[in-house]
Short mmCIF file of C-alpha atoms and ligand atoms in Angstrom, two decimals:
data_model
loop_
_atom_site.label_atom_id
_atom_site.label_comp_id
_atom_site.label_asym_id
_atom_site.label_seq_id
_atom_site.Cartn_x
_atom_site.Cartn_y
_atom_site.Cartn_z
CA MET A 296 -63.57 -121.11 -99.94
CA SER A 297 -62.66 -119.17 -96.81
CA LEU A 298 -65.17 -118.69 -94.05
CA ALA A 299 -67.01 -115.52 -93.10
CA VAL A 300 -68.24 -117.09 -89.87
CA ASN A 301 -66.93 -120.16 -88.10
CA ILE A 302 -68.75 -121.16 -84.92
CA GLU A 303 -67.63 -124.24 -83.00
CA ASN A 304 -69.47 -125.82 -80.08
CA LEU A 305 -70.91 -122.49 -79.00
CA SER A 306 -72.95 -122.24 -75.82
CA VAL A 307 -74.35 -118.97 -74.48
CA TYR A 308 -76.10 -118.47 -71.15
CA TYR A 309 -77.91 -115.44 -69.79
CA GLY A 310 -77.36 -116.09 -66.09
CA GLN A 311 -78.78 -119.59 -65.65
CA THR A 312 -80.81 -119.50 -68.87
CA PRO A 313 -79.28 -121.36 -71.81
CA ALA A 314 -79.89 -119.45 -75.06
CA LEU A 315 -77.59 -121.52 -77.30
CA THR A 316 -76.30 -125.02 -76.67
CA ASN A 317 -73.39 -126.55 -78.52
CA VAL A 318 -73.98 -124.79 -81.84
CA SER A 319 -71.50 -125.36 -84.68
CA LEU A 320 -72.08 -123.43 -87.88
CA GLU A 321 -69.94 -122.42 -90.84
CA VAL A 322 -70.93 -119.61 -93.20
CA GLU A 323 -68.83 -119.27 -96.32
CA GLN A 324 -67.84 -115.91 -97.77
CA GLY A 325 -70.48 -114.87 -100.29
CA GLU A 326 -73.12 -117.16 -98.81
CA TYR A 327 -76.72 -116.03 -98.23
CA LEU A 328 -77.95 -117.90 -95.16
CA GLY A 329 -81.54 -117.90 -93.89
CA LEU A 330 -81.84 -118.37 -90.12
CA LEU A 331 -85.17 -119.73 -88.90
CA GLY A 332 -86.57 -120.84 -85.59
CA PRO A 333 -89.28 -120.22 -83.01
CA ASN A 334 -89.31 -117.16 -80.75
CA GLY A 335 -86.75 -117.64 -78.00
CA GLY A 336 -84.84 -120.11 -80.20
CA GLY A 337 -81.63 -118.06 -79.93
CA LYS A 338 -81.53 -116.39 -83.37
CA SER A 339 -80.90 -112.86 -82.07
CA THR A 340 -78.39 -114.21 -79.58
CA LEU A 341 -76.47 -115.89 -82.39
CA LEU A 342 -76.30 -112.62 -84.37
CA ARG A 343 -75.27 -110.69 -81.28
CA THR A 344 -72.57 -113.26 -80.58
CA ILE A 345 -71.19 -112.80 -84.09
CA LEU A 346 -71.09 -109.06 -83.33
CA GLY A 347 -69.25 -109.70 -80.07
CA LEU A 348 -72.07 -108.16 -78.03
CA VAL A 349 -72.82 -111.26 -75.97
CA PRO A 350 -70.25 -113.14 -73.88
CA VAL A 351 -69.55 -116.68 -75.02
CA SER A 352 -69.99 -119.26 -72.25
CA SER A 353 -68.06 -121.97 -74.12
CA GLY A 354 -66.90 -122.70 -77.66
CA THR A 355 -65.39 -120.36 -80.24
CA VAL A 356 -66.67 -117.76 -82.71
CA ARG A 357 -64.48 -116.49 -85.54
CA VAL A 358 -65.53 -113.85 -88.04
CA PHE A 359 -63.26 -113.59 -91.08
CA GLY A 360 -60.76 -115.59 -89.02
CA ASP A 361 -60.72 -113.12 -86.11
CA LYS A 362 -62.43 -112.69 -82.77
CA PRO A 363 -65.77 -110.84 -83.18
CA SER A 364 -64.40 -107.80 -81.34
CA LYS A 365 -61.66 -107.49 -83.99
CA SER A 366 -63.84 -108.07 -87.05
CA ARG A 367 -66.66 -105.75 -85.90
CA ALA A 368 -65.74 -103.05 -88.44
CA HIS A 369 -66.60 -105.43 -91.31
CA VAL A 370 -70.04 -106.38 -90.03
CA GLY A 371 -73.29 -104.50 -90.66
CA TYR A 372 -76.24 -105.16 -88.36
CA VAL A 373 -79.96 -104.51 -88.77
CA PRO A 374 -81.41 -105.04 -85.28
CA GLN A 375 -84.96 -106.04 -84.50
CA LEU A 376 -87.35 -103.12 -84.80
CA ASN A 377 -88.75 -103.61 -81.30
CA SER A 378 -85.27 -103.17 -79.80
CA ILE A 379 -85.19 -99.51 -80.88
CA ASP A 380 -86.77 -96.41 -79.37
CA ARG A 381 -88.56 -94.96 -82.35
CA ARG A 382 -89.43 -91.74 -80.50
CA PHE A 383 -85.79 -90.65 -80.37
CA PRO A 384 -85.61 -87.07 -81.82
CA ILE A 385 -83.31 -87.66 -84.77
CA THR A 386 -83.69 -87.51 -88.56
CA VAL A 387 -83.40 -90.32 -91.10
CA PHE A 388 -80.18 -88.84 -92.50
CA GLU A 389 -78.62 -88.56 -89.03
CA VAL A 390 -79.39 -92.20 -88.27
CA VAL A 391 -77.77 -93.40 -91.51
CA LEU A 392 -74.74 -91.20 -90.80
CA THR A 393 -74.20 -92.91 -87.44
CA GLY A 394 -73.20 -95.97 -89.47
CA ARG A 395 -70.09 -93.98 -90.50
CA MET A 396 -69.00 -93.36 -86.91
CA LYS A 397 -65.59 -94.81 -86.22
CA LYS A 398 -64.81 -96.84 -83.15
CA GLY A 399 -62.77 -94.93 -80.57
CA ILE A 400 -63.75 -91.50 -81.91
CA SER A 401 -62.85 -88.34 -80.06
CA PRO A 402 -65.57 -86.20 -78.43
CA PHE A 403 -65.10 -83.69 -81.26
CA PHE A 404 -65.62 -86.21 -84.03
CA ARG A 405 -67.07 -84.72 -87.21
CA TYR A 406 -68.40 -86.59 -90.20
CA SER A 407 -66.42 -86.06 -93.38
CA ARG A 408 -67.85 -84.97 -96.69
CA GLU A 409 -67.35 -88.55 -97.88
CA ASP A 410 -69.40 -89.84 -94.93
CA ARG A 411 -72.25 -87.56 -95.95
CA GLU A 412 -72.02 -88.57 -99.58
CA ILE A 413 -72.09 -92.24 -98.65
CA ALA A 414 -75.15 -91.69 -96.44
CA GLU A 415 -76.91 -89.78 -99.26
CA ALA A 416 -76.16 -92.52 -101.78
CA LEU A 417 -77.46 -95.21 -99.44
CA LEU A 418 -80.69 -93.32 -98.81
CA GLU A 419 -81.13 -93.18 -102.57
CA LYS A 420 -80.40 -96.91 -102.83
CA VAL A 421 -83.07 -97.89 -100.29
CA GLY A 422 -85.59 -95.42 -101.74
CA LEU A 423 -85.66 -92.93 -98.86
CA ARG A 424 -84.00 -89.89 -100.43
CA GLU A 425 -87.16 -87.82 -100.15
CA LEU A 426 -87.48 -88.62 -96.46
CA LYS A 427 -83.96 -87.64 -95.53
CA ALA A 428 -84.94 -84.79 -93.18
CA ARG A 429 -87.87 -86.59 -91.62
CA ARG A 430 -87.94 -87.45 -87.92
CA ILE A 431 -87.73 -91.21 -87.43
CA SER A 432 -90.90 -91.16 -85.31
CA GLU A 433 -92.80 -90.27 -88.50
CA LEU A 434 -91.70 -93.29 -90.52
CA SER A 435 -93.79 -96.33 -91.40
CA GLY A 436 -92.48 -99.77 -90.42
CA GLY A 437 -91.17 -100.39 -93.94
CA GLN A 438 -89.45 -97.02 -94.17
CA PHE A 439 -87.87 -97.58 -90.77
CA GLN A 440 -86.46 -100.96 -91.78
CA LYS A 441 -85.05 -99.51 -95.00
CA MET A 442 -83.37 -96.77 -92.97
CA LEU A 443 -81.81 -99.41 -90.68
CA ILE A 444 -80.54 -101.29 -93.72
CA ALA A 445 -78.98 -98.08 -95.07
CA ARG A 446 -77.30 -97.47 -91.71
CA ALA A 447 -75.93 -101.03 -91.65
CA LEU A 448 -74.58 -100.56 -95.20
CA ALA A 449 -72.89 -97.29 -94.24
CA VAL A 450 -70.33 -99.43 -92.42
CA LYS A 451 -69.35 -100.83 -95.87
CA PRO A 452 -69.74 -104.34 -94.49
CA SER A 453 -68.44 -107.62 -95.87
CA LEU A 454 -70.99 -109.44 -93.69
CA LEU A 455 -74.54 -108.19 -93.19
CA LEU A 456 -76.71 -109.52 -90.35
CA LEU A 457 -80.44 -108.79 -90.51
CA ASP A 458 -82.82 -109.60 -87.65
CA GLU A 459 -86.34 -109.92 -89.05
CA PRO A 460 -86.12 -106.92 -91.40
CA THR A 461 -89.65 -107.52 -92.69
CA ALA A 462 -91.37 -107.51 -89.29
CA SER A 463 -94.03 -104.74 -89.07
CA VAL A 464 -93.72 -104.06 -92.79
CA ASP A 465 -96.42 -103.75 -95.48
CA ALA A 466 -96.43 -106.20 -98.40
CA ALA A 467 -94.94 -103.78 -100.96
CA SER A 468 -92.05 -102.79 -98.68
CA ARG A 469 -91.46 -106.42 -97.79
CA ASP A 470 -90.97 -107.32 -101.46
CA GLN A 471 -88.65 -104.32 -101.93
CA ILE A 472 -86.61 -105.32 -98.89
CA TYR A 473 -86.24 -108.92 -100.09
CA SER A 474 -85.19 -107.71 -103.55
CA LEU A 475 -82.65 -105.37 -102.01
CA ILE A 476 -81.21 -108.14 -99.81
CA GLU A 477 -81.01 -110.45 -102.80
CA GLU A 478 -79.11 -107.78 -104.75
CA LEU A 479 -76.77 -107.20 -101.79
CA SER A 480 -76.15 -110.95 -101.52
CA ARG A 481 -74.19 -110.76 -104.79
CA THR A 482 -71.53 -108.60 -103.15
CA MET A 483 -71.49 -109.61 -99.47
CA THR A 484 -72.17 -112.45 -97.05
CA ILE A 485 -75.65 -112.31 -95.55
CA ILE A 486 -77.33 -113.90 -92.56
CA LEU A 487 -81.06 -113.19 -92.53
CA VAL A 488 -83.24 -114.04 -89.54
CA THR A 489 -86.81 -114.49 -90.67
CA HIS A 490 -90.05 -116.33 -90.02
CA ASP A 491 -90.91 -116.00 -93.66
CA LEU A 492 -89.82 -119.41 -94.90
CA LEU A 493 -91.93 -119.23 -98.01
CA ALA A 494 -90.48 -115.88 -99.15
CA VAL A 495 -86.83 -116.73 -98.61
CA SER A 496 -86.58 -120.42 -99.42
CA SER A 497 -86.13 -119.74 -103.13
CA LYS A 498 -83.56 -117.01 -102.52
CA VAL A 499 -81.18 -118.20 -99.81
CA HIS A 500 -78.28 -120.54 -100.53
CA ARG A 501 -78.68 -122.43 -97.28
CA LEU A 502 -80.94 -122.54 -94.25
CA ALA A 503 -80.08 -122.95 -90.60
CA CYS A 504 -82.76 -123.68 -88.02
CA LEU A 505 -82.21 -122.88 -84.37
CA ASN A 506 -84.20 -124.00 -81.40
CA GLY A 507 -81.60 -123.59 -78.66
CA SER A 508 -79.41 -126.00 -80.60
CA LEU A 509 -78.96 -126.28 -84.35
CA ILE A 510 -81.84 -128.39 -85.66
CA TYR A 511 -80.97 -128.21 -89.34
CA HIS A 512 -78.30 -126.74 -91.57
CA GLY A 513 -78.35 -127.39 -95.27
CA GLU A 514 -80.20 -126.81 -98.49
CA PRO A 515 -83.28 -124.59 -98.39
CA LYS A 516 -85.57 -127.60 -98.39
CA LEU A 517 -87.09 -128.67 -95.13
CA SER A 518 -88.81 -131.92 -94.33
CA GLN A 519 -92.02 -131.96 -92.31
CA ARG A 520 -90.23 -133.66 -89.42
CA ILE A 521 -87.56 -130.96 -89.11
CA VAL A 522 -90.14 -128.18 -89.14
CA SER A 523 -92.22 -130.05 -86.59
CA SER A 524 -89.25 -130.36 -84.26
CA LEU A 525 -88.50 -126.68 -84.79
CA TYR A 526 -91.92 -125.27 -84.10
CA GLY A 527 -93.40 -128.11 -82.08
CA CYS A 528 -96.41 -128.21 -84.33
CA GLU A 529 -97.38 -129.57 -87.67
CA VAL A 530 -96.77 -127.07 -90.46
CA ASP A 531 -98.14 -127.70 -93.89
CA LEU A 532 -94.97 -127.50 -95.92
CA LEU A 533 -96.04 -129.91 -98.60
CA ALA A 534 -98.72 -127.50 -99.71
CA HIS A 535 -96.00 -124.94 -100.39
CA GLY A 536 -93.85 -127.41 -102.28
CA LEU A 537 -90.97 -126.69 -99.94
CA THR A 538 -90.17 -130.24 -99.02
CA ASP A 539 -89.02 -133.17 -101.03
CA GLY A 540 -90.22 -135.41 -98.21
CA GLY A 541 -86.60 -136.38 -97.59
CA GLU A 542 -85.31 -136.86 -94.09
CA LYS A 543 -81.79 -135.48 -94.20
CA LYS A 544 -80.26 -135.78 -90.78
CA HIS A 545 -77.80 -133.13 -89.69
CA PRO A 546 -75.28 -134.14 -87.01
CA GLY A 547 -76.82 -131.56 -84.66
CA GLU A 548 -80.38 -132.38 -85.60
CA ARG A 549 -82.85 -133.48 -82.93
CA GLY A 550 -85.96 -135.46 -83.64
CA LYS A 551 -89.18 -134.89 -81.73
CA ASN A 552 -88.66 -138.05 -79.72
CA ASP A 553 -84.92 -137.73 -79.08
P1 ADP B 127 -84.93 -115.41 -80.78
O1 ADP B 127 -84.17 -114.30 -81.42
O2 ADP B 127 -84.84 -116.69 -81.55
O3 ADP B 127 -86.35 -115.04 -80.45
P2 ADP B 127 -83.32 -114.85 -78.44
O4 ADP B 127 -81.90 -114.98 -78.84
O5 ADP B 127 -83.90 -113.46 -78.35
O6 ADP B 127 -84.22 -115.76 -79.39
O7 ADP B 127 -83.53 -115.53 -77.02
C1 ADP B 127 -83.00 -116.81 -76.69
C2 ADP B 127 -83.24 -117.06 -75.19
O8 ADP B 127 -82.46 -116.18 -74.42
C3 ADP B 127 -84.68 -116.88 -74.73
O9 ADP B 127 -84.94 -117.82 -73.73
C4 ADP B 127 -84.66 -115.47 -74.18
O10 ADP B 127 -85.66 -115.32 -73.19
C5 ADP B 127 -83.28 -115.39 -73.57
N1 ADP B 127 -82.73 -114.02 -73.60
C6 ADP B 127 -82.52 -113.27 -74.71
N2 ADP B 127 -81.97 -112.08 -74.40
C7 ADP B 127 -81.82 -112.09 -73.06
C8 ADP B 127 -81.32 -111.15 -72.10
N3 ADP B 127 -80.82 -109.95 -72.49
N4 ADP B 127 -81.33 -111.49 -70.79
C9 ADP B 127 -81.80 -112.69 -70.39
N5 ADP B 127 -82.28 -113.63 -71.22
C10 ADP B 127 -82.31 -113.34 -72.53
#
């Protein structure tokens, strides 16, 4: 199967700060990958590298066989909620429409009728049709995330990147968002950053765990030792039935004492 994302020996620095060190990761077309890791582990940086928004210090990143800057039009992105100014005076519909904006547009760019129809259909799909004319400052966390998903889908992506789309979301919206992502995973490649191991482990095809380097990449079953090396603390996975107690070692995997 051909690859949606092929990352080889990737390192990314912000000035002197290493965010990613020697990460190699393949994501097949049609795969639904869960990306876990502690805060500061480099998850957002990895997504932003796939989007071509962060300079690569060393290594290579290919998206559908191309450089990220060339494949950008095929990638939808749901950024972290806290990276967005929610007071910006714009409506839900206008935000979703921005997903239809073409790169290199002229100053007199106008959305087509088709753009508007696509935006309408996506608002319906995520359950926000009634809130179309609402200012984004008046949305709940769950409504805001759904709007961001609709905007990302307006690109008509083949690859969808979601950065913690259930952060600041009530339980009902969280379930709706996971169901929607699962449905989308039947028609596109998905990389989902989440802390919600329990919710996604039964849904994703594979898991990758980042803590600066790639700690684990494989089936959505984690051993206690891998989670401990990820979070630096004991996490009761056995109670959730998420581990088979196995100790699969990935080539990039680090143990606590390594
Ligand atoms: P995560 O998404 O897993 O929380 P990030 O990718 O946001 O991790 O961050 C990885 C590392 O890079 C952290 O040490 C963070 O402080 C640093 N970092 C992230 N963004 C920037 C930035 N714009 N400038 C400088 N350092 C950054």
